[in-house]
């Protein structure tokens, strides 16, 4: 399922509202600090690769060198993950192949911390200080190294927001998040959103329970 929640703020209170103390899963995300309070995270390697490319593009020789080294590690992560996703290697083999990549990555981050280069120190301290959040996909089955699934689910919502300029009221936000949830979840389950909505409206008019969006067994 995909659940949309439209909020007026990016503050961590929105995360607390959705992911309560009962949540025991892993959150796949970029490095936005609102998610840090959740505890178990997987930072997106696609976003990290862009950060490493930014180091290369800045022109500072020290930053460029570190950027190239870290980008090589990111490419290795994607290479090994692709082999695992294609069932060319086992999960145990994935873990064995990622282990030296992790050692290299964390070594490069320590080099950045020791560089005294203001461009590098802050980013490398953050990544190294939360390095477990780089490798949750290796430890926990079902977790991926990127949030591409979430990005794909958001694509139509982002296009809609650009074309419509968002919502203007609380009621409008609730309507939009409900419709986006319905449409994207039906798409994932290969169900007709139109048929589901028609059945829901008929059930409402007849005073009957609405059909469920929960995945079918």
Tab-separated table of C-alpha atoms in Angstrom:
chain	number	residue	atom	x	y	z
A	1	UNK	CA	0.000	0.000	0.000
A	2	UNK	CA	0.931	3.635	-0.399
A	3	UNK	CA	-0.536	6.133	2.058
A	4	UNK	CA	-0.378	9.863	1.372
A	5	UNK	CA	-0.568	12.492	4.112
A	6	UNK	CA	-0.693	16.166	3.122
A	7	UNK	CA	0.679	18.426	5.843
A	8	UNK	CA	1.529	22.113	5.978
A	9	UNK	CA	4.906	21.521	7.619
A	10	UNK	CA	7.983	19.335	7.248
A	11	UNK	CA	8.514	19.298	11.024
A	12	UNK	CA	9.110	15.987	12.764
A	13	UNK	CA	5.659	16.198	14.392
A	14	UNK	CA	4.188	14.945	11.102
A	15	UNK	CA	6.404	11.851	11.312
A	16	UNK	CA	5.358	11.240	14.932
A	17	UNK	CA	1.715	11.389	13.905
A	18	UNK	CA	2.114	8.595	11.354
A	19	UNK	CA	4.889	6.474	12.857
A	20	UNK	CA	3.957	5.995	16.488
A	21	UNK	CA	5.856	4.092	19.186
A	22	UNK	CA	4.301	0.890	17.809
A	23	UNK	CA	6.203	1.224	14.534
A	24	UNK	CA	8.980	-1.360	14.429
A	25	UNK	CA	9.978	-1.192	10.774
A	26	UNK	CA	12.715	0.561	8.838
A	27	UNK	CA	12.217	3.968	7.230
A	28	UNK	CA	13.869	4.461	3.855
A	29	UNK	CA	14.611	8.158	3.393
A	30	UNK	CA	17.055	10.869	2.419
A	31	UNK	CA	19.098	12.514	5.187
A	32	UNK	CA	16.364	14.934	6.286
A	33	UNK	CA	16.632	15.233	10.068
A	34	UNK	CA	12.895	14.921	10.655
A	35	UNK	CA	13.290	11.138	10.249
A	36	UNK	CA	16.187	10.686	12.659
A	37	UNK	CA	13.880	10.281	15.670
A	38	UNK	CA	12.430	7.074	14.137
A	39	UNK	CA	15.564	5.107	15.048
A	40	UNK	CA	15.876	2.505	12.297
A	41	UNK	CA	16.655	4.153	8.979
A	42	UNK	CA	18.125	3.303	5.612
A	43	UNK	CA	19.616	6.346	3.936
A	44	UNK	CA	19.071	6.356	0.183
A	45	UNK	CA	22.241	5.595	-1.764
A	46	UNK	CA	20.847	7.357	-4.830
A	47	UNK	CA	20.793	10.591	-2.828
A	48	UNK	CA	24.248	9.821	-1.459
A	49	UNK	CA	25.587	9.325	-4.974
A	50	UNK	CA	24.352	12.813	-5.866
A	51	UNK	CA	26.116	14.220	-2.794
A	52	UNK	CA	29.343	12.500	-3.829
A	53	UNK	CA	28.974	13.885	-7.356
A	54	UNK	CA	28.516	17.358	-5.861
A	55	UNK	CA	31.925	16.990	-4.181
A	56	UNK	CA	33.444	16.194	-7.575
A	57	UNK	CA	31.761	19.186	-9.214
A	58	UNK	CA	32.895	21.733	-6.619
A	59	UNK	CA	36.412	22.028	-8.072
A	60	UNK	CA	38.367	21.736	-4.792
A	61	UNK	CA	40.982	19.027	-5.465
A	62	UNK	CA	40.628	17.469	-2.021
A	63	UNK	CA	36.840	17.364	-2.321
A	64	UNK	CA	37.029	15.981	-5.840
A	65	UNK	CA	39.339	13.167	-4.808
A	66	UNK	CA	37.096	12.136	-1.936
A	67	UNK	CA	34.038	12.475	-4.174
A	68	UNK	CA	35.533	10.091	-6.735
A	69	UNK	CA	36.472	7.574	-4.027
A	70	UNK	CA	33.010	7.621	-2.457
A	71	UNK	CA	31.292	7.498	-5.834
A	72	UNK	CA	33.244	4.325	-6.611
A	73	UNK	CA	31.872	2.808	-3.419
A	74	UNK	CA	28.324	3.824	-4.368
A	75	UNK	CA	28.721	2.172	-7.756
A	76	UNK	CA	29.920	-1.012	-6.065
A	77	UNK	CA	26.865	-0.968	-3.800
A	78	UNK	CA	24.547	-0.712	-6.809
A	79	UNK	CA	26.461	-3.398	-8.707
A	80	UNK	CA	26.219	-5.933	-5.881
A	81	UNK	CA	22.609	-5.039	-5.128
A	82	UNK	CA	21.653	-5.510	-8.781
A	83	UNK	CA	23.230	-8.974	-8.753
A	84	UNK	CA	21.235	-9.842	-5.634
A	85	UNK	CA	17.978	-8.370	-6.996
A	86	UNK	CA	18.418	-10.404	-10.197
A	87	UNK	CA	18.916	-13.535	-8.041
A	88	UNK	CA	22.421	-13.981	-9.447
A	89	UNK	CA	23.848	-14.127	-5.907
A	90	UNK	CA	22.479	-15.168	-2.516
A	91	UNK	CA	21.883	-12.874	0.448
A	92	UNK	CA	24.963	-14.326	2.148
A	93	UNK	CA	27.003	-13.501	-0.962
A	94	UNK	CA	25.604	-9.954	-0.949
A	95	UNK	CA	26.716	-9.504	2.648
A	96	UNK	CA	30.189	-10.825	1.850
A	97	UNK	CA	30.555	-8.520	-1.154
A	98	UNK	CA	29.296	-5.436	0.676
A	99	UNK	CA	31.637	-5.921	3.670
A	100	UNK	CA	34.812	-4.612	1.934
A	101	UNK	CA	32.793	-1.784	0.335
A	102	UNK	CA	31.662	-0.756	3.796
A	103	UNK	CA	35.206	-0.763	5.133
A	104	UNK	CA	36.406	1.405	2.258
A	105	UNK	CA	33.465	3.799	2.541
A	106	UNK	CA	33.922	4.322	6.263
A	107	UNK	CA	37.674	4.734	5.772
A	108	UNK	CA	37.086	7.488	3.218
A	109	UNK	CA	34.643	9.186	5.585
A	110	UNK	CA	37.248	9.176	8.352
A	111	UNK	CA	39.702	10.709	5.895
A	112	UNK	CA	37.203	13.467	5.182
A	113	UNK	CA	36.724	14.123	8.909
A	114	UNK	CA	40.484	14.444	9.402
A	115	UNK	CA	40.949	16.680	6.348
A	116	UNK	CA	40.046	19.947	8.124
A	117	UNK	CA	38.350	20.892	4.860
A	118	UNK	CA	35.115	22.687	5.757
A	119	UNK	CA	33.449	21.321	2.635
A	120	UNK	CA	34.044	17.756	3.786
A	121	UNK	CA	34.125	17.634	7.564
A	122	UNK	CA	30.431	18.252	8.301
A	123	UNK	CA	29.094	15.816	5.722
A	124	UNK	CA	31.609	13.100	6.594
A	125	UNK	CA	30.951	13.455	10.327
A	126	UNK	CA	27.221	13.082	9.747
A	127	UNK	CA	27.598	10.022	7.530
A	128	UNK	CA	30.191	8.330	9.707
A	129	UNK	CA	28.343	9.151	12.920
A	130	UNK	CA	25.224	7.453	11.540
A	131	UNK	CA	26.987	4.841	9.422
A	132	UNK	CA	24.624	2.071	10.497
A	133	UNK	CA	21.933	3.893	8.504
A	134	UNK	CA	23.976	3.321	5.349
A	135	UNK	CA	23.857	-0.463	5.643
A	136	UNK	CA	20.457	-1.456	7.022
A	137	UNK	CA	19.641	-3.012	3.628
A	138	UNK	CA	22.453	-5.512	4.215
A	139	UNK	CA	21.157	-6.522	7.643
A	140	UNK	CA	17.398	-6.531	7.070
A	141	UNK	CA	15.741	-8.511	4.299
A	142	UNK	CA	13.130	-6.523	2.396
A	143	UNK	CA	14.967	-3.210	2.805
A	144	UNK	CA	16.449	-1.716	-0.366
A	145	UNK	CA	19.433	0.658	-0.689
A	146	UNK	CA	17.365	3.356	-2.420
A	147	UNK	CA	13.966	4.960	-1.966
A	148	UNK	CA	13.160	4.652	-5.674
A	149	UNK	CA	9.892	2.883	-4.868
A	150	UNK	CA	8.748	5.868	-2.826
A	151	UNK	CA	9.942	8.321	-5.477
A	152	UNK	CA	7.935	6.497	-8.145
A	153	UNK	CA	4.837	6.525	-5.939
A	154	UNK	CA	5.222	10.284	-5.451
A	155	UNK	CA	5.719	11.139	-9.127
A	156	UNK	CA	2.044	11.600	-10.034
A	157	UNK	CA	1.386	13.532	-6.818
A	158	UNK	CA	4.262	15.901	-7.559
A	159	UNK	CA	2.977	16.515	-11.098
A	160	UNK	CA	-0.522	17.141	-9.747
A	161	UNK	CA	0.803	19.650	-7.195
A	162	UNK	CA	2.753	21.573	-9.834
A	163	UNK	CA	-0.286	21.796	-12.103
A	164	UNK	CA	-2.839	22.649	-9.399
A	165	UNK	CA	-0.681	24.685	-6.960
A	166	UNK	CA	-1.632	22.401	-4.085
A	167	UNK	CA	-4.609	22.695	-1.740
A	168	UNK	CA	-6.116	25.767	-0.116
A	169	UNK	CA	-7.952	24.250	2.845
A	170	UNK	CA	-7.825	21.463	5.415
A	171	UNK	CA	-10.793	19.793	3.717
A	172	UNK	CA	-9.034	19.966	0.360
A	173	UNK	CA	-5.889	18.386	1.814
A	174	UNK	CA	-7.877	15.488	3.278
A	175	UNK	CA	-9.625	14.916	-0.066
A	176	UNK	CA	-6.395	14.980	-2.040
A	177	UNK	CA	-4.513	12.639	0.285
A	178	UNK	CA	-7.434	10.188	0.201
A	179	UNK	CA	-7.614	10.194	-3.595
A	180	UNK	CA	-3.840	9.883	-4.010
A	181	UNK	CA	-3.806	6.980	-1.558
A	182	UNK	CA	-6.619	5.260	-3.439
A	183	UNK	CA	-5.144	5.756	-6.924
A	184	UNK	CA	-1.554	4.763	-6.102
A	185	UNK	CA	-2.553	1.761	-3.979
A	186	UNK	CA	-4.891	0.474	-6.699
A	187	UNK	CA	-2.102	0.904	-9.235
A	188	UNK	CA	0.265	-1.133	-7.067
A	189	UNK	CA	-2.343	-3.858	-6.615
A	190	UNK	CA	-3.300	-3.777	-10.317
A	191	UNK	CA	-6.865	-2.874	-9.458
A	192	UNK	CA	-9.067	-0.310	-11.207
A	193	UNK	CA	-9.185	2.895	-9.163
A	194	UNK	CA	-12.384	3.873	-10.992
A	195	UNK	CA	-14.091	0.581	-10.123
A	196	UNK	CA	-12.970	0.841	-6.502
A	197	UNK	CA	-14.220	4.433	-6.189
A	198	UNK	CA	-17.542	3.504	-7.808
A	199	UNK	CA	-17.987	0.614	-5.358
A	200	UNK	CA	-17.090	2.870	-2.414
A	201	UNK	CA	-19.638	5.528	-3.407
A	202	UNK	CA	-22.367	2.911	-3.959
A	203	UNK	CA	-21.623	1.387	-0.543
A	204	UNK	CA	-21.814	4.820	1.099
A	205	UNK	CA	-25.155	5.645	-0.539
A	206	UNK	CA	-26.511	2.254	0.512
A	207	UNK	CA	-25.307	2.683	4.093
A	208	UNK	CA	-22.936	-0.263	3.765
A	209	UNK	CA	-19.246	-0.623	4.751
A	210	UNK	CA	-16.811	0.657	2.140
A	211	UNK	CA	-14.631	-1.866	0.303
A	212	UNK	CA	-11.142	-2.380	1.712
A	213	UNK	CA	-7.921	-1.110	0.196
A	214	UNK	CA	-5.904	-3.629	2.170
A	215	UNK	CA	-3.910	-5.953	-0.098
A	216	UNK	CA	-5.829	-9.041	-1.101
A	217	UNK	CA	-4.450	-12.358	0.236
